[in-house]
Short mmCIF file of C-alpha atoms and ligand atoms in Angstrom, two decimals:
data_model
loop_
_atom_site.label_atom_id
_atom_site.label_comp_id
_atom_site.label_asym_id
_atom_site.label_seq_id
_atom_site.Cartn_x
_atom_site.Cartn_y
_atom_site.Cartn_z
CA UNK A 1 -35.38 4.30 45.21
CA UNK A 2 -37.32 6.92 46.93
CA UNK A 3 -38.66 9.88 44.15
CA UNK A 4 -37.12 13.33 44.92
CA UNK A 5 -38.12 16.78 43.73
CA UNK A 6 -37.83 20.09 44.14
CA UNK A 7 -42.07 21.15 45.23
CA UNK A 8 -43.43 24.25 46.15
CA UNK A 9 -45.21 23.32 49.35
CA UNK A 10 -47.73 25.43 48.58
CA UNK A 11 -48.94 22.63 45.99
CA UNK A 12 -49.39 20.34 48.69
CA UNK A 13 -51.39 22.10 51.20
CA UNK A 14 -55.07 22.69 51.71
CA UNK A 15 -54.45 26.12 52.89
CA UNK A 16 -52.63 26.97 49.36
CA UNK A 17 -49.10 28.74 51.06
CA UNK A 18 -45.92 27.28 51.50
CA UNK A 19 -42.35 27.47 49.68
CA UNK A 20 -39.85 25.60 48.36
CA UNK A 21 -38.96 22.05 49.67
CA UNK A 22 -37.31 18.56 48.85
CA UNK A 23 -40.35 16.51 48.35
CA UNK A 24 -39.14 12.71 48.94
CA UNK A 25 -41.89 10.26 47.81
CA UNK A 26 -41.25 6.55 49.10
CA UNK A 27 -42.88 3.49 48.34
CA UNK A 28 -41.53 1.00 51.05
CA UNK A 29 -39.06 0.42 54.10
CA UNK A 30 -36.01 0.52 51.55
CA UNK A 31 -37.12 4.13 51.05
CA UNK A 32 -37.81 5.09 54.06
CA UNK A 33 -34.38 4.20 55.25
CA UNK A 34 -33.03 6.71 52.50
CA UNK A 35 -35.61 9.14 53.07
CA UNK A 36 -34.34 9.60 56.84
CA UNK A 37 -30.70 9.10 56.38
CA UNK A 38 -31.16 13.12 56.89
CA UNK A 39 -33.79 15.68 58.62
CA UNK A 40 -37.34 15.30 57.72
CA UNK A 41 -40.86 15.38 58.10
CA UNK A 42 -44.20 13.78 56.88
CA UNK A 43 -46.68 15.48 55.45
CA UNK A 44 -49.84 13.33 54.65
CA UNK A 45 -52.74 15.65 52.64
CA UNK A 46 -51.38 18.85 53.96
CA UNK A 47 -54.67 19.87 55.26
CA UNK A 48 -53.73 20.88 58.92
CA UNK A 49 -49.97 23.18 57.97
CA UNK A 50 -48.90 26.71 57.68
CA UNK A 51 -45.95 25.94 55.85
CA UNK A 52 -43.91 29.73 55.69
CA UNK A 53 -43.03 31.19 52.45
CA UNK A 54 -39.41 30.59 53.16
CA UNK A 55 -40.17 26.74 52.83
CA UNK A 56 -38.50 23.93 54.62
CA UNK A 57 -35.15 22.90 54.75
CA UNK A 58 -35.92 19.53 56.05
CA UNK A 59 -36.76 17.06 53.76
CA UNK A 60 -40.43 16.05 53.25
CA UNK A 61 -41.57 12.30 53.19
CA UNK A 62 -44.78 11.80 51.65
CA UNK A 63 -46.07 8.32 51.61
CA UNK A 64 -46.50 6.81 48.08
CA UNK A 65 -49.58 4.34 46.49
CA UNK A 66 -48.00 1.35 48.03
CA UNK A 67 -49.22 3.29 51.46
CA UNK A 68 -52.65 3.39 49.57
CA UNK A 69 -55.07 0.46 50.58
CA UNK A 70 -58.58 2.84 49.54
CA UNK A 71 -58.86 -0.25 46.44
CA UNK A 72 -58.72 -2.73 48.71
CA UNK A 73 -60.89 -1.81 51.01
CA UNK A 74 -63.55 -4.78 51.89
CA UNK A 75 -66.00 -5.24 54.59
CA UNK A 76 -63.58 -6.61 57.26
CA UNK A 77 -64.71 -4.80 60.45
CA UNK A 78 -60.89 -5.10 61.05
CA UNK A 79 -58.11 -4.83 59.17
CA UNK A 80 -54.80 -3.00 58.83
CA UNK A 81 -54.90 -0.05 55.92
CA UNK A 82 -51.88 2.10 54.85
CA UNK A 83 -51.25 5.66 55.73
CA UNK A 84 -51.54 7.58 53.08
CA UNK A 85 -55.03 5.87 52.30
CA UNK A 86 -57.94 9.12 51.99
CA UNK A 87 -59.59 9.46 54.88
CA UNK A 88 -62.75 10.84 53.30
CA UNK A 89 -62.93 7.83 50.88
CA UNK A 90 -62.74 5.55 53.51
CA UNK A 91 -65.43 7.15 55.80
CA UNK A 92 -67.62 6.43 52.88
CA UNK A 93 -66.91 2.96 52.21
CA UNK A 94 -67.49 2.39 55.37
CA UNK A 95 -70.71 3.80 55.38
CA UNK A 96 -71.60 1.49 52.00
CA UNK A 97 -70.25 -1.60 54.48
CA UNK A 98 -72.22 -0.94 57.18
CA UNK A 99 -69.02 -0.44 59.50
CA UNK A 100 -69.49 2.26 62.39
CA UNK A 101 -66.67 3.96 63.90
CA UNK A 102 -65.59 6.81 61.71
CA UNK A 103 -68.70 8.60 60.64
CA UNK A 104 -67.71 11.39 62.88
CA UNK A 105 -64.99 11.85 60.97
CA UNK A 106 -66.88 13.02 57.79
CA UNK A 107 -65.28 16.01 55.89
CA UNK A 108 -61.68 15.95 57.49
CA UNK A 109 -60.05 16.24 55.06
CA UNK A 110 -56.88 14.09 56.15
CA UNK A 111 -55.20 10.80 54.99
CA UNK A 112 -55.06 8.41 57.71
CA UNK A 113 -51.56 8.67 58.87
CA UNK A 114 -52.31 12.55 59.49
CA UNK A 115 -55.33 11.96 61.13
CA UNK A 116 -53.76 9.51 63.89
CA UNK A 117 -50.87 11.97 63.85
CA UNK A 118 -53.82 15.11 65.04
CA UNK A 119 -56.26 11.92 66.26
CA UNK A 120 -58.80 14.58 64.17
CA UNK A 121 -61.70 14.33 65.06
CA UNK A 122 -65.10 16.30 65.77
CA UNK A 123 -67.78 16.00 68.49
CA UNK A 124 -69.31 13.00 66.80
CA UNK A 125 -66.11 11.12 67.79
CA UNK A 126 -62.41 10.75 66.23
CA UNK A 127 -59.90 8.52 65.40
CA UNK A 128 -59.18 7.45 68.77
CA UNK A 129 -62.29 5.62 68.75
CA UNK A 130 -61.86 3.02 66.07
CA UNK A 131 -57.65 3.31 66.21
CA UNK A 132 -55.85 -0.39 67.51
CA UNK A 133 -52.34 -0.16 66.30
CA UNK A 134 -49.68 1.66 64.10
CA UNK A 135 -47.05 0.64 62.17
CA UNK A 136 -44.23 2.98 62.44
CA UNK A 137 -40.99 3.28 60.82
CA UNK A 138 -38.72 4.13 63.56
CA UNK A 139 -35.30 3.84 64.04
CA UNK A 140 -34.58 2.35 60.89
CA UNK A 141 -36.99 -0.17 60.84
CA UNK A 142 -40.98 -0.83 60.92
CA UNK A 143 -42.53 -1.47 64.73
CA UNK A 144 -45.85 -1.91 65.37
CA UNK A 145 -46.96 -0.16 68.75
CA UNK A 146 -51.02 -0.34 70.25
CA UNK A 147 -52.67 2.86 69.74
CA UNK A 148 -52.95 3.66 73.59
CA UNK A 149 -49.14 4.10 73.80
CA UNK A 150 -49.73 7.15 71.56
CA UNK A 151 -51.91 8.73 74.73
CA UNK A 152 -54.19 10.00 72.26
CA UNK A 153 -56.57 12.93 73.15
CA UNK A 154 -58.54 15.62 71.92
CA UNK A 155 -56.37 16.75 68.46
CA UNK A 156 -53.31 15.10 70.62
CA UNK A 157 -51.02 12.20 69.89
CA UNK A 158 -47.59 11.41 71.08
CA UNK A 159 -45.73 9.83 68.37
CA UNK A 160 -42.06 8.73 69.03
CA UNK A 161 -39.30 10.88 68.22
CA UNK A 162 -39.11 11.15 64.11
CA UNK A 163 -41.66 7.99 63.77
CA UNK A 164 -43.47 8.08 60.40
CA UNK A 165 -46.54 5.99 60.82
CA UNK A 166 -46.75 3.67 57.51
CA UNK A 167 -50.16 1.98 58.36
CA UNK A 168 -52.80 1.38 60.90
CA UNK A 169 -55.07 -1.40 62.19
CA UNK A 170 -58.26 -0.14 62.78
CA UNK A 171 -61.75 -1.50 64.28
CA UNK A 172 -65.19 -0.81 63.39
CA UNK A 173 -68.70 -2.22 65.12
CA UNK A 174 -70.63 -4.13 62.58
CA UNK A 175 -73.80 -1.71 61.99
CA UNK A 176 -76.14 -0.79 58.87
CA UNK A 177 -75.25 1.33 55.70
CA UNK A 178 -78.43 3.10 56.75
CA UNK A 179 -77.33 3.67 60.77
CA UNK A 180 -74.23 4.65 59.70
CA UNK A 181 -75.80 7.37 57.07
CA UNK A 182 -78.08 8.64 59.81
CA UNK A 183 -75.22 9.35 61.91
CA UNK A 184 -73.28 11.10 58.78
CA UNK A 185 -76.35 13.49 58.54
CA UNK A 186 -75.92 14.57 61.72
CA UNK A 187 -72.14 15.16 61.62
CA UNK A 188 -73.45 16.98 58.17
CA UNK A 189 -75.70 19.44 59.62
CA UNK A 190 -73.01 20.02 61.95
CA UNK A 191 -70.69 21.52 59.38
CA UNK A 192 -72.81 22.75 57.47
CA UNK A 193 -72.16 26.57 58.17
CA UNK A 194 -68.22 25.56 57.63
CA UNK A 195 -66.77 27.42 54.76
CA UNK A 196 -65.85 26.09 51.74
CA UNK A 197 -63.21 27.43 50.20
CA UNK A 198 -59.50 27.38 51.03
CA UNK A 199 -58.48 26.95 54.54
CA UNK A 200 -56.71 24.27 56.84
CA UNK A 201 -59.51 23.49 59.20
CA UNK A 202 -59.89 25.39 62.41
CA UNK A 203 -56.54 27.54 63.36
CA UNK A 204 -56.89 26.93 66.91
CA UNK A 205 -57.48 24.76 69.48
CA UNK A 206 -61.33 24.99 71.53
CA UNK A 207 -60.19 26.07 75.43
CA UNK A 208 -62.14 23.33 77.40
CA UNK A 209 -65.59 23.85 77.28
CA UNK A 210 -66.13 26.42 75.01
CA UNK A 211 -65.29 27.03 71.11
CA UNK A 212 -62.43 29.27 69.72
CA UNK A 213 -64.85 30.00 66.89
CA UNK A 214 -67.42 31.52 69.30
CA UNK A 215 -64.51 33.27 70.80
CA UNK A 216 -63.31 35.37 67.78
CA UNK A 217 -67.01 35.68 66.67
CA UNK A 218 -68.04 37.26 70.02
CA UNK A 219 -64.31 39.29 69.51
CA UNK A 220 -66.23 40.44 65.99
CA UNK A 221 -63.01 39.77 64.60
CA UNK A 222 -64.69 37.87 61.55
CA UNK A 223 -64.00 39.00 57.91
CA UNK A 224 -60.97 40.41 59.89
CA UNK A 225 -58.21 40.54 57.06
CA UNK A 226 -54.35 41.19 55.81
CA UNK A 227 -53.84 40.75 52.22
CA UNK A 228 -55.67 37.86 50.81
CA UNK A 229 -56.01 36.16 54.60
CA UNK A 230 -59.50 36.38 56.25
CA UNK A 231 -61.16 35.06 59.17
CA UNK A 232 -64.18 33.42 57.50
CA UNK A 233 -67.59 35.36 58.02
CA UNK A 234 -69.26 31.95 58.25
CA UNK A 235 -66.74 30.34 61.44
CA UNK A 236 -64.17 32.76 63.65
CA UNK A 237 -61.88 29.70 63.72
CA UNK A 238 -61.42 29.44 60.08
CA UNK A 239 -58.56 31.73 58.37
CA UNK A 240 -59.14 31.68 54.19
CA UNK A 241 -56.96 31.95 51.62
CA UNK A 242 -59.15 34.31 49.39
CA UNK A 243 -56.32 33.72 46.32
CA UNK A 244 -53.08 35.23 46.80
CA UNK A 245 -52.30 34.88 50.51
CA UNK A 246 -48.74 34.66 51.78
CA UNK A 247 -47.66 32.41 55.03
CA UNK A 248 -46.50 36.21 56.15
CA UNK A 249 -50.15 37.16 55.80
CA UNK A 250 -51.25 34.14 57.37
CA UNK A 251 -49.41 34.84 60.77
CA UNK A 252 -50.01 38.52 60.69
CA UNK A 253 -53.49 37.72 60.82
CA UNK A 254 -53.65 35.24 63.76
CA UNK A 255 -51.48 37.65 65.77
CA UNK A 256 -53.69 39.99 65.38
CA UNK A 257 -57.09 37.57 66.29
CA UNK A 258 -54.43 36.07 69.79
CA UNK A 259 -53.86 39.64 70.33
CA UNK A 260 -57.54 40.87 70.10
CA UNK A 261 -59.10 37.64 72.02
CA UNK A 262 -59.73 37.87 75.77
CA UNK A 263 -58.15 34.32 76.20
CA UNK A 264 -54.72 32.74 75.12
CA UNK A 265 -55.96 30.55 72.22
CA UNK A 266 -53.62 27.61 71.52
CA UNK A 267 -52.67 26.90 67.46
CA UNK A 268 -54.26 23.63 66.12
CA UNK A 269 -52.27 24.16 62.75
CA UNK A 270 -48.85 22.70 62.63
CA UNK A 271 -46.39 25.62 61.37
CA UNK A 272 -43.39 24.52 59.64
CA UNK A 273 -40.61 26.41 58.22
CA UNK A 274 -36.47 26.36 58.10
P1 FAD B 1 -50.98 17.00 57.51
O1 FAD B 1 -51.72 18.28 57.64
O2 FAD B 1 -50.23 16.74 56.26
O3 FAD B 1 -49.98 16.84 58.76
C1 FAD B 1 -50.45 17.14 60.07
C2 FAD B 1 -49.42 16.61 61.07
O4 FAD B 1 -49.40 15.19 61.03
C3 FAD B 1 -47.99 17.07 60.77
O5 FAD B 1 -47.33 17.28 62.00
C4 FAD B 1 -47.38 15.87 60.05
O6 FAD B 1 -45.99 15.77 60.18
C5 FAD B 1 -48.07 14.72 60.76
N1 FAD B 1 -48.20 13.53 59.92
C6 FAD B 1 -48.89 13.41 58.76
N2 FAD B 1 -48.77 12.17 58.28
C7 FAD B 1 -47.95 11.49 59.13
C8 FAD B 1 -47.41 10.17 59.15
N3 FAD B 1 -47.70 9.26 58.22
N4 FAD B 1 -46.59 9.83 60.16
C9 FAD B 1 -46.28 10.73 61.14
N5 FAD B 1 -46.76 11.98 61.17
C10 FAD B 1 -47.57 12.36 60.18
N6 FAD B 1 -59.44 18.36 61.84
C11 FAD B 1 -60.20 17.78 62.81
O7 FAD B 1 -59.65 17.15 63.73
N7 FAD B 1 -61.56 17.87 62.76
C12 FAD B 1 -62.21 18.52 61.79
O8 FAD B 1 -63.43 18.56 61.79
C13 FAD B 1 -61.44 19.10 60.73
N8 FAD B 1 -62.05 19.74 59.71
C14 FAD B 1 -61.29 20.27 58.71
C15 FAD B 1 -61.92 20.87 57.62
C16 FAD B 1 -61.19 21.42 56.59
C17 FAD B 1 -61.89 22.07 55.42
C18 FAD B 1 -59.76 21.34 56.61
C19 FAD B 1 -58.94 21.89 55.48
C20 FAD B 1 -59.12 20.74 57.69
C21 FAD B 1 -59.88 20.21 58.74
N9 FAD B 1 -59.26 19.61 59.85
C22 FAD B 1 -60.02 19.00 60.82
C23 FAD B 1 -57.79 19.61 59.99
C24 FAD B 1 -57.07 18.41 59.34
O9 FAD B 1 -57.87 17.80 58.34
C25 FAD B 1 -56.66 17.37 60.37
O10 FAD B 1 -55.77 17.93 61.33
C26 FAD B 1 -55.99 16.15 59.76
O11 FAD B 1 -55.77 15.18 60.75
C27 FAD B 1 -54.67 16.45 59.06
O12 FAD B 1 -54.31 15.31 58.32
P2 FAD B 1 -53.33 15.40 57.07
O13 FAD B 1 -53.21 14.04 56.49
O14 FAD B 1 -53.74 16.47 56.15
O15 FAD B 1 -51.97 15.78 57.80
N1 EPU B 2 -69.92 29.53 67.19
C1 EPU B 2 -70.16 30.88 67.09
N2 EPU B 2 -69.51 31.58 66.12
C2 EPU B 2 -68.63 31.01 65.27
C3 EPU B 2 -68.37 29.63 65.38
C4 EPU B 2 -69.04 28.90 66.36
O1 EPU B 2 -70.94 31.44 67.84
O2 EPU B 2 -68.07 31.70 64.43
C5 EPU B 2 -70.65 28.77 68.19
C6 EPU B 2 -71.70 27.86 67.54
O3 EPU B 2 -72.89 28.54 67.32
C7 EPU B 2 -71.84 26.75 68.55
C8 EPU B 2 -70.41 26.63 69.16
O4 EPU B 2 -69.77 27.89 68.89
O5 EPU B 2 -72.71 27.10 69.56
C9 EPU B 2 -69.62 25.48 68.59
O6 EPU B 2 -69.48 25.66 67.18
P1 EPU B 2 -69.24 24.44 66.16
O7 EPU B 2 -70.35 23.45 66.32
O8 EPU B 2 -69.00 25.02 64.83
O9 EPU B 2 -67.97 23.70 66.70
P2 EPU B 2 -66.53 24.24 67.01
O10 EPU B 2 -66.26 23.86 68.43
O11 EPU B 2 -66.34 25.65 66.66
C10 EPU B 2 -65.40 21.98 66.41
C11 EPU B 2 -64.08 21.58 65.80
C12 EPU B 2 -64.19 21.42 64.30
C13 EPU B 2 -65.29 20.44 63.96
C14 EPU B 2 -66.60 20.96 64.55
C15 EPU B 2 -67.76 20.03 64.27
C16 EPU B 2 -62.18 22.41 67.05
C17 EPU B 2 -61.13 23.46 67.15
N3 EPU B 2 -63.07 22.56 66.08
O12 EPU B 2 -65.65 23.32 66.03
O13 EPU B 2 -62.93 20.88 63.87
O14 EPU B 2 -65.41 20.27 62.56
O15 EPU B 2 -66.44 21.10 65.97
O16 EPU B 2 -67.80 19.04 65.24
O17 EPU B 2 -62.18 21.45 67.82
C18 EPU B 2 -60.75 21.40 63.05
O18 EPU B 2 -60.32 20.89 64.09
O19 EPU B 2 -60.01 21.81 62.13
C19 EPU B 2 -62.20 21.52 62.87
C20 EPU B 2 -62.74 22.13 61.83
#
């Protein structure tokens, strides 16, 4: 039987705000079925939401350890892993393997079934590039689709209609632990001026060619703030929690960054409320 409580989202995000919700915690198909027998969503590590102070209404699936293949983990350079395995972890045992394919993907913060969901990525590359298949859970039952039926693009993926992806073949190319750490240093240096405390990533989407960071930077909108949310002096298109920020804050600020920017910036955050 799936696990249900009553969370404060807020626990369960990156970005530190978010009400009340029914947090339903499955561990296989069985509980999946229960799970969406009304509305839901997924949340994997909560690292790319603006959940509002209100909360959610909906119920919340989160994937349980069964959806957790981190411990098994080999040197396959293909092999199906679960959704809610760590994306960080796994970027780093394949590194130790000598399997290339996700090194770009160093410091997202995600599990794996929300980085398919986003295809998150950075320059260096993103999931698209090492993605074959998902597992969903879909209709009341598990399908596996290939990953180019999810047309996935830059922080794009089309998912079907209330599909909750349970696991994911992936492929790597057979390289060196010491290859793949040279291409981790440069993805590195690349965040390396990133801020470090609370946040959910970048708030919006880069306009094609260019950076939404640059953007509010050039807008001198950083260390722009309302209550405890700030647009980070280090990158425009971070928005911190400094401690006691509300969602309410949260919007009131990137309102006032869309309002202040000479181009429409489009939200990279998922917002979720009633
Ligand atoms: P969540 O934030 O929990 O969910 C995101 C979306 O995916 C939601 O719509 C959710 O419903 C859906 N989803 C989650 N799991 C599933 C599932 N199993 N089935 C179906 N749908 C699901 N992103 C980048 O692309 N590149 C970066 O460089 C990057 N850097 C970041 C740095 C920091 C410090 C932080 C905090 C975030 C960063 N992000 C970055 C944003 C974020 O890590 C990604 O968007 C990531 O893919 C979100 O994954 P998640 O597991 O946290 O998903
Ligand atoms: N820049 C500024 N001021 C800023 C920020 C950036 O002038 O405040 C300039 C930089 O100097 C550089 C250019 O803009 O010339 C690009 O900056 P950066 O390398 O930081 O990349 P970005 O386009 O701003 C993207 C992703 C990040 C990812 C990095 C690293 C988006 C929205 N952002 O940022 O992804 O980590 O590249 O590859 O695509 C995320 O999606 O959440 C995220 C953090």
């Amino acid at each position: 039987m799936a696990k249900v409580r009553q969370v404060e989202l807020k626990a369960f995000t990156t970005l530190k705000v978010g009400g009340p919700a029914e947090l339903w915690e499955v561990d296989d198909e069985a509980d999946l079925r229960e799970a969406t027998a009304e509305p839901y969503r997924v949340i994997g590590a909560g690292s790319n939401l603006l959940v509002a102070d209100e909360g959610v209404c909906d119920r919340v699936i989160r994937l349980g350890r069964p959806f957790n293949d981190m411990a098994s983990f080999g040197d396959r350079a293909d092999l199906w892993l679960g959704a809610a395995t760590p994306l960080p972890g796994l970027v780093r045992r394949a590194q130790r393997a000598g399997l290339s394919g996700l090194e770009g993907l160093l410091g997202v913060p995600a599990v794996v079934g929300g980085a398919v969901a986003m295809n998150a990525g950075t320059r260096f590359g993103e999931m698209s590039d090492t993605l074959q298949e998902v597992e969903l859970f879909v209709n009341g039952g598990l399908e596996r689709v290939p990953a180019e039926a999810l047309n996935l693009a830059y922080r794009h993926a089309e998912l079907p209609a209330g599909a909750v992806i349970t696991r994911v073949r992936l492929k790597f190319t057979p390289s060196t632990p010491e290859q793949v750490q040279t291409a981790m240093d440069a993805v590195d240096a690349a965040r390396a001026g990133q801020p470090k405390v609370k946040s959910a990533g970048c708030a919006f989407k880069n306009p094609a060619g260019d950076s939404a960071g640059r953007i509010i930077d050039q807008a001198g909108l950083k260390g722009l703030r309302v209550g405890d949310a700030m647009v980070a002096h280090e990158h425009g298109n971070f928005v911190l929690n400094l401690g006691a920020a509300t969602s309410a804050d949260v919007e009131e600020l990137l309102a006032q960054v869309q309002a202040r920017v000479p181009v429409p910036l489009q939200m990279e955050w998922r917002r979720w409320g009633c």
